[in-house]
Amino acid sequence: MKITDVRTASVQGNFEWIMVRVYTDEGLVGLGEAYWGAGVETIIHRLRDIVVGEDPHNIDYLFQKMIRGMSGAGSTGGAVVAAISGVELALWDLKGKALNTPIYNLLGGRYRSKIRIYADCGHGREPTPASWAERAQGAVERGFTAIKFDIDNIDPKRFGDQFHVTPGGWAQGQQHPISNGEMDLILQLVAAVRESIGMKIDLALDCHWNFNTRDCITLARELEPFRIMWLEDPTPPDNVDAIKRVTDNSPIPICTGENHYTRHGLRPLIVNQAVDIIQPDVPKVGGLLEAKKIADLADIYYIPMAAHNVSSPIATVATCHMLSTIRNFIIMEFHGQDVTWWDDLAIGGPWISDGYITIPDKPGLGVELNEDVVRAHIKPGSSFFE
Ligand code: MG
């Protein structure tokens, strides 16, 4: 079997979902999805020339060929690896279809047949204790047993006067100090969530790389009574020593990984035991086999793996296949609570039931696109696999 073409269709959900199809001379077509980012779809079109004519079964070799063909070993990250991830996912779907078996069988077989999911709740409807409590309760009523809120970047224009929140974060691209007022607001919001859902529901909190090292340690200590599942991305991804200092001084688990690429990007976090939990994004970090290699490296250090996920059902289910095959899995993200047609994008949903995704038993990914829904939400400037 030979690869004959690679095409894309970019869908505009709450993120850009870049669908990838890999075509063959035997008529089989593999379906994947790449993480969003500037230029990713264009890069996938350039990857086409690297994989056309190749045997699609040689996935690990093709991964290396794509890495070296784009910018060379050791210099690859960002949009290039996200694009490669989308093609890699499609190759696994193709291989599973060719061999008539689900992807999880090809990755070593399953530890589990369903994957536990946590619901991302963002900043809530607005950053008030009542709104966060309501948002949390809503997720629990839909069957989730774990949720996550964003405690960074709380709008200082709306709350600065009352809480003395210091402007900073994403808008300024800096790590800003957490004022006493901002700390009070964060603690009030988290307390309201805990009061709403009780202690048995797992609760993670995301900082989106916004705070400085010392304040992250203080924040972690203040949050200890709330039994937090993890504090995510306290400091930026560039400095492993800094996040290790936070982890070593934090009474609650520290988690990171979504902005690291390939096993080489995650390696320093793992071998230095700089975090308690790693959370790569599979259609961004390099794909299913790369994520499995990262999971196995982490497992040697008894570091569990969660999965960051903002994808459509395609990459979400693909990630579930991989997660079912690793020993140290704990939980996976779902970021589509507010996208009413998230389930409809793939035939066979709803995909999430009582906070779990049951992995399809069909060959390959086991999921096919609902083409009408894809066409209805094509991102301007993209096309339907043309
Ligand atoms: Mg995050």
PDB file of N, CA and C in Angstrom, residues 125 128-142 149 192-193 196:
ATOM      1  N   ARG A 125     -19.042  31.636  33.801  1.00  0.00           N
ATOM      2  CA  ARG A 125     -19.717  32.680  32.997  1.00  0.00           C
ATOM      3  C   ARG A 125     -19.125  34.045  33.320  1.00  0.00           C
ATOM      4  N   THR A 128     -17.397  35.378  39.468  1.00  0.00           N
ATOM      5  CA  THR A 128     -18.028  35.612  40.764  1.00  0.00           C
ATOM      6  C   THR A 128     -18.253  34.260  41.437  1.00  0.00           C
ATOM      7  N   PRO A 129     -18.206  34.205  42.752  1.00  0.00           N
ATOM      8  CA  PRO A 129     -18.410  32.921  43.440  1.00  0.00           C
ATOM      9  C   PRO A 129     -19.722  32.239  43.034  1.00  0.00           C
ATOM     10  N   ALA A 130     -20.809  32.990  42.895  1.00  0.00           N
ATOM     11  CA  ALA A 130     -22.101  32.374  42.546  1.00  0.00           C
ATOM     12  C   ALA A 130     -22.048  31.756  41.153  1.00  0.00           C
ATOM     13  N   SER A 131     -21.416  32.447  40.219  1.00  0.00           N
ATOM     14  CA  SER A 131     -21.326  31.950  38.853  1.00  0.00           C
ATOM     15  C   SER A 131     -20.464  30.691  38.776  1.00  0.00           C
ATOM     16  N   TRP A 132     -19.357  30.690  39.500  1.00  0.00           N
ATOM     17  CA  TRP A 132     -18.480  29.501  39.496  1.00  0.00           C
ATOM     18  C   TRP A 132     -19.176  28.311  40.152  1.00  0.00           C
ATOM     19  N   ALA A 133     -19.910  28.567  41.212  1.00  0.00           N
ATOM     20  CA  ALA A 133     -20.633  27.485  41.887  1.00  0.00           C
ATOM     21  C   ALA A 133     -21.661  26.868  40.946  1.00  0.00           C
ATOM     22  N   GLU A 134     -22.363  27.719  40.224  1.00  0.00           N
ATOM     23  CA  GLU A 134     -23.389  27.248  39.293  1.00  0.00           C
ATOM     24  C   GLU A 134     -22.762  26.446  38.146  1.00  0.00           C
ATOM     25  N   ARG A 135     -21.656  26.962  37.623  1.00  0.00           N
ATOM     26  CA  ARG A 135     -20.956  26.283  36.518  1.00  0.00           C
ATOM     27  C   ARG A 135     -20.473  24.895  36.964  1.00  0.00           C
ATOM     28  N   ALA A 136     -19.924  24.835  38.156  1.00  0.00           N
ATOM     29  CA  ALA A 136     -19.417  23.560  38.689  1.00  0.00           C
ATOM     30  C   ALA A 136     -20.563  22.564  38.883  1.00  0.00           C
ATOM     31  N   GLN A 137     -21.631  23.054  39.462  1.00  0.00           N
ATOM     32  CA  GLN A 137     -22.792  22.193  39.721  1.00  0.00           C
ATOM     33  C   GLN A 137     -23.364  21.652  38.421  1.00  0.00           C
ATOM     34  N   GLY A 138     -23.395  22.490  37.391  1.00  0.00           N
ATOM     35  CA  GLY A 138     -23.912  22.066  36.086  1.00  0.00           C
ATOM     36  C   GLY A 138     -23.104  20.914  35.500  1.00  0.00           C
ATOM     37  N   ALA A 139     -21.778  21.000  35.615  1.00  0.00           N
ATOM     38  CA  ALA A 139     -20.918  19.928  35.085  1.00  0.00           C
ATOM     39  C   ALA A 139     -21.149  18.629  35.851  1.00  0.00           C
ATOM     40  N   VAL A 140     -21.274  18.742  37.146  1.00  0.00           N
ATOM     41  CA  VAL A 140     -21.502  17.544  37.972  1.00  0.00           C
ATOM     42  C   VAL A 140     -22.854  16.922  37.642  1.00  0.00           C
ATOM     43  N   GLU A 141     -23.855  17.762  37.406  1.00  0.00           N
ATOM     44  CA  GLU A 141     -25.185  17.243  37.050  1.00  0.00           C
ATOM     45  C   GLU A 141     -25.166  16.525  35.703  1.00  0.00           C
ATOM     46  N   ARG A 142     -24.222  16.894  34.848  1.00  0.00           N
ATOM     47  CA  ARG A 142     -24.101  16.192  33.553  1.00  0.00           C
ATOM     48  C   ARG A 142     -23.273  14.920  33.674  1.00  0.00           C
ATOM     49  N   PHE A 149     -11.104  24.709  36.624  1.00  0.00           N
ATOM     50  CA  PHE A 149     -11.352  26.143  36.417  1.00  0.00           C
ATOM     51  C   PHE A 149     -10.030  26.860  36.149  1.00  0.00           C
ATOM     52  N   ALA A 192     -16.229  28.674  46.791  1.00  0.00           N
ATOM     53  CA  ALA A 192     -17.616  28.573  46.318  1.00  0.00           C
ATOM     54  C   ALA A 192     -17.832  27.304  45.509  1.00  0.00           C
ATOM     55  N   VAL A 193     -16.824  26.956  44.719  1.00  0.00           N
ATOM     56  CA  VAL A 193     -16.918  25.715  43.929  1.00  0.00           C
ATOM     57  C   VAL A 193     -16.964  24.514  44.861  1.00  0.00           C
ATOM     58  N   SER A 196     -20.176  24.106  46.511  1.00  0.00           N
ATOM     59  CA  SER A 196     -21.217  23.681  45.580  1.00  0.00           C
ATOM     60  C   SER A 196     -21.162  22.185  45.275  1.00  0.00           C
TER      61      SER A 196
END
